[in-house]
XYZ file of C-alpha atoms in Angstrom:
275
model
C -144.080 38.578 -71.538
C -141.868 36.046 -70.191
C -143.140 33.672 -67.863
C -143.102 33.553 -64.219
C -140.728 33.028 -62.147
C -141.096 29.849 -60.336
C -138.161 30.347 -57.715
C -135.676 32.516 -56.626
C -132.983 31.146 -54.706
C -132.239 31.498 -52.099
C -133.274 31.361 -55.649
C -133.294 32.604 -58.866
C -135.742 34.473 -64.178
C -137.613 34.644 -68.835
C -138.266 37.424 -71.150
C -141.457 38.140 -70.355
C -141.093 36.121 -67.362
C -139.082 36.682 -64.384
C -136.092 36.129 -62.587
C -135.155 32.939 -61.621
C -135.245 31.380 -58.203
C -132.706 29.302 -56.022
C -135.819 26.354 -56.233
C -135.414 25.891 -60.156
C -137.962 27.796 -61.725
C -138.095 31.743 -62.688
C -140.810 31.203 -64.816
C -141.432 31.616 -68.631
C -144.982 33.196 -68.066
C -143.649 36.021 -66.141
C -140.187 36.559 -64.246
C -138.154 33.204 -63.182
C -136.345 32.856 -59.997
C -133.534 31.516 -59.113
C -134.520 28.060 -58.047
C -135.391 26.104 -61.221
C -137.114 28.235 -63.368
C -136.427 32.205 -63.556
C -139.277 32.206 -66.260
C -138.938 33.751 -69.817
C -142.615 35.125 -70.170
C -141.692 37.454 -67.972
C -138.476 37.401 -65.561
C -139.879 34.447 -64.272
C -141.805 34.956 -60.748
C -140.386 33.752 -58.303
C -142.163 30.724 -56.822
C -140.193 28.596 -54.798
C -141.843 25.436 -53.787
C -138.418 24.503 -52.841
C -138.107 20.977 -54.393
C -134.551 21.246 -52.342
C -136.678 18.369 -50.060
C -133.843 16.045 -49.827
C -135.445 13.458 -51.869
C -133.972 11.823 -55.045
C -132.742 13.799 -58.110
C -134.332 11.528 -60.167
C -134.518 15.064 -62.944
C -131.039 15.417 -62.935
C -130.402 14.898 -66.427
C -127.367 12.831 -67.219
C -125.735 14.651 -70.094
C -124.030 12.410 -73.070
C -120.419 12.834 -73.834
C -121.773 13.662 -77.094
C -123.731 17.107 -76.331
C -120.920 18.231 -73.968
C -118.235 17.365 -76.746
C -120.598 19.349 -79.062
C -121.249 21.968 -76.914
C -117.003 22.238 -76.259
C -116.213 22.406 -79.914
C -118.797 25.009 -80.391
C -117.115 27.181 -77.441
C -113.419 26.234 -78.958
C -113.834 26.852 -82.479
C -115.487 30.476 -81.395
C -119.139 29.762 -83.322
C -120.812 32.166 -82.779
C -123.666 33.990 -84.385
C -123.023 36.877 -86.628
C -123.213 40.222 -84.914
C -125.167 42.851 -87.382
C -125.296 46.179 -86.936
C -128.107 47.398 -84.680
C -128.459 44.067 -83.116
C -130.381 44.708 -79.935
C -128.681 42.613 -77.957
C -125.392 41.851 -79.320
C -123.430 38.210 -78.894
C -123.994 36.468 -75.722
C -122.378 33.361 -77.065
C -119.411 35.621 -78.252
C -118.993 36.987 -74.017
C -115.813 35.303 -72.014
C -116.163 32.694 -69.291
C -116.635 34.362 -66.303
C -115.652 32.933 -62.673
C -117.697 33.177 -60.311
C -118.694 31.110 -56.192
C -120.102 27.920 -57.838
C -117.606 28.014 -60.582
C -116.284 29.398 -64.459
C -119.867 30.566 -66.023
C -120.343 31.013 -69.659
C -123.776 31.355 -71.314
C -123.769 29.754 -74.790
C -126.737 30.499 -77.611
C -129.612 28.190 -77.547
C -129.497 25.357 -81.065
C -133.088 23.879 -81.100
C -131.469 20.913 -82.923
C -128.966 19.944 -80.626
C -130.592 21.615 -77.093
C -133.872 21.285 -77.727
C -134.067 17.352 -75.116
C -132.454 19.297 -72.546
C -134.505 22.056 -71.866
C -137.666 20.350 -72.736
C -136.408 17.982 -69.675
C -136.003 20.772 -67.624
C -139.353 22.248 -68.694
C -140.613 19.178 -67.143
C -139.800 19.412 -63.740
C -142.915 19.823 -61.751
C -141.270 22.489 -59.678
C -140.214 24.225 -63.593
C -143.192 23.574 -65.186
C -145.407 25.194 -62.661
C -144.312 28.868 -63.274
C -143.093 28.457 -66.783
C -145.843 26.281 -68.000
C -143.543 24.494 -70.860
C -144.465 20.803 -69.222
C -145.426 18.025 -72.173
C -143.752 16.839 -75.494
C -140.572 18.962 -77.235
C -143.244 20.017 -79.244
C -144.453 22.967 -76.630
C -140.816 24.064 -75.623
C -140.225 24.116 -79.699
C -142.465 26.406 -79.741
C -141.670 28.999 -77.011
C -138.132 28.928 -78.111
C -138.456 29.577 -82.315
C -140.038 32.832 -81.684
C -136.857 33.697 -80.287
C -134.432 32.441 -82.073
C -136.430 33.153 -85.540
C -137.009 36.898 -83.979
C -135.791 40.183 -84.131
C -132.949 39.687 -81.403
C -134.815 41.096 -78.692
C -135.062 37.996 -76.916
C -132.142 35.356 -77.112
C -132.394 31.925 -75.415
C -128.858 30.614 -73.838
C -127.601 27.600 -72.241
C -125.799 28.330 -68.899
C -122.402 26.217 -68.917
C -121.130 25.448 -65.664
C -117.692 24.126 -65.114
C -118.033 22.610 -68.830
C -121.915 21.133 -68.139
C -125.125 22.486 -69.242
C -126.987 23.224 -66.204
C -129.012 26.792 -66.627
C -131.500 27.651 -69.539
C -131.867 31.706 -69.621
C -133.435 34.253 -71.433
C -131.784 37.803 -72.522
C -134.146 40.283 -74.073
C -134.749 43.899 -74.279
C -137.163 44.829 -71.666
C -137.926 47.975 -72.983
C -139.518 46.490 -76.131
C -141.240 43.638 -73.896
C -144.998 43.716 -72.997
C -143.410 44.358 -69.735
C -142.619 47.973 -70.124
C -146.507 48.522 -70.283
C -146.365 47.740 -66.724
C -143.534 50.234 -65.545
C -141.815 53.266 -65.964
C -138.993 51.573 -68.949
C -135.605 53.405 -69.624
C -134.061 53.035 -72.753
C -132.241 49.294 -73.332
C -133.440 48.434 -70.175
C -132.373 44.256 -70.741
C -134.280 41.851 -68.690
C -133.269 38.377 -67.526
C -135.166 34.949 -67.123
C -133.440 32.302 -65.224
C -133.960 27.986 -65.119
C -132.061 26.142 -62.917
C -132.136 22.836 -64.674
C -131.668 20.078 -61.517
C -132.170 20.192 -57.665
C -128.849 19.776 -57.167
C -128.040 23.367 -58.055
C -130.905 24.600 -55.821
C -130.850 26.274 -52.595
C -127.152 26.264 -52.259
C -126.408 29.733 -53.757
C -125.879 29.158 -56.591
C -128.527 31.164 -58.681
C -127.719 34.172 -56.600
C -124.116 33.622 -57.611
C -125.387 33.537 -61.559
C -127.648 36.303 -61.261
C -125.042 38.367 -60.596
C -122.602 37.140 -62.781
C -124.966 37.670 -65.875
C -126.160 41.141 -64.525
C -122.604 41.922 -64.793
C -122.075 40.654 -68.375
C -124.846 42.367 -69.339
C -123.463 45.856 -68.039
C -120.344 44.938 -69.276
C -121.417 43.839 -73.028
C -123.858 46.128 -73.168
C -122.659 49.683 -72.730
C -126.200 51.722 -73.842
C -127.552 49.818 -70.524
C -127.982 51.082 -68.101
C -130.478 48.681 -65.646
C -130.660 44.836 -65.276
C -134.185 44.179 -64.797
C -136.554 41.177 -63.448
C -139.678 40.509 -61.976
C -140.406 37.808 -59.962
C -143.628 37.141 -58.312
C -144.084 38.827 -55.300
C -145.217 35.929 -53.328
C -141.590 34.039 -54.333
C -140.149 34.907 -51.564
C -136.630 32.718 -52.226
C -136.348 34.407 -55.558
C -136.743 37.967 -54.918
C -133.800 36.920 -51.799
C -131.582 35.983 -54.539
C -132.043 38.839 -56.816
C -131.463 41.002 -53.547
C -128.211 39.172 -52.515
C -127.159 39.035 -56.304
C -127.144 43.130 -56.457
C -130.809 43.979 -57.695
C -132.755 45.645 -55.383
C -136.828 46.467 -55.121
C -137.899 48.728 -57.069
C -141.977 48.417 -57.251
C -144.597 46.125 -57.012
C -145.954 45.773 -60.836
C -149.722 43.929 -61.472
C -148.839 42.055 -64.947
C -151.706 39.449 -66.280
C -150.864 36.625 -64.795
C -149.254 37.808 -61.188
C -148.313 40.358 -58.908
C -144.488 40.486 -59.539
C -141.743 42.287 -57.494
C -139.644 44.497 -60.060
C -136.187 43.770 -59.364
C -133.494 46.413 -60.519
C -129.480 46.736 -60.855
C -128.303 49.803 -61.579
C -124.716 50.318 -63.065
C -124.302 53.328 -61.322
C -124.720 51.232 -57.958
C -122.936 47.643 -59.370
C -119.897 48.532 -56.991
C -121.639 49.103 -54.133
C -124.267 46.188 -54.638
């Protein structure tokens, strides 16, 4: 299950995790909010400890010209994965930009060899590493993200792009074949999202709200047999499950998985208008 969520914005999600908090950390262990860590075990929970505290971004990682020049001839020359049939998830790399508040979005699939520094970084945020539990040498996020990219497809790792910058790591996977649809009642390709806010400066401003939404939408818009966004933050994360609300989701049930109390989070593409 993906890990939980460790902030929701006025927050932010993981597969198995929760949706991810505005404080930087929707967890891995359960669902990951929109503040630093929506985590991928299982839509991150959604503990904010708000590291929005005014002090120095001294986690702000400073990208080399080389990985965004890598990562910008990967989204030119169209690389993109090769889309079988009865994939169970599809392409997210092979989605368009989208715009959105905070600027043009695009997720882009996870490469261990060139992404791996990154999110490990990330991982290591104290405010990231308490709900996803990923903290210490490549080594340990290595290993939560080859399952996934050596898996079925039910899970697939991306890097959110912001304006041309890596700044988001988020899972997509198939709730309805996750350990989480022991926990409630699971439709059909329900698809679940995990959410990591990867620096304080994109904390508590909106912004995971603003991506929430955008990548419910893709996923209801890529993914026709779905027919629910789902998350599940921990209850307690009070800035995540706000974001999820003002991104569109709304609360369904309060769910008892192993390692919280999460709040399920739902968007429903009958309601995406009105939401």
């Amino acid at each position: 299950m993906p890990p939980a969520d460790a902030s929701a914005e006025p927050g932010t999600a993981h597969p198995g995790g929760s949706t991810a908090p505005d404080d930087g950390s929707t967890g891995a262990r359960s669902t990951a909010p929109d503040d630093a860590s929506t985590g991928a075990a299982g839509t991150g929970p959604a503990n904010t400890r708000s590291a929005n505290t005014g002090a120095e971004d001294t986690l702000d990682l400073k990208l080399t010209e080389e990985l965004l020049a890598l990562i910008a001839e990967e989204r030119g020359a169209g690389t993109r994965r090769a889309t079988a049939p009865g994939d169970l998830l599809g392409d997210p790399g092979s989605w368009p930009p989208v715009w959105t508040p905070a600027g043009e979005f695009a997720l882009l699939p996870v490469r261990l060899e060139r992404d791996l520094p990154v999110i490990s970084r990330w991982m290591n945020d104290p405010a990231v590493a308490a709900f996803w539990e990923l903290a210490g040498p490549e080594s340990v996020t290595a290993g939560h993200l080859r399952p996934q990219l050596e898996g079925d497809g039910r899970s697939i790792p991306c890097l959110g792009v912001l304006d041309g910058t890596p700044m988001s790591y988020w899972e997509i996977y198939r709730a309805d074949l996750d350990p989480l649809a022991r926990h409630y009642p699971a439709r059909p390709h329900d698809t679940g999202v995990h959410l990591l806010l990867g620096g304080v400066r994109n904390r508590g401003r909106g912004v995971g709200t603003a991506l929430l939404r955008a990548v419910a939408d893709l996923v209801l818009d890529h993914l026709p047999r779905c027919a629910r966004v789902v998350a599940e933050p921990d209850l307690t994360n009070t800035p995540s499950v706000s974001a999820f609300l003002s991104a569109g989701f709304r609360f369904s049930a309060e769910v008892d998985l192993p390692d919280k109390r999460a709040a399920l989070m739902v968007r429903d593409r009958t309601y995406r208008a009105q939401l």
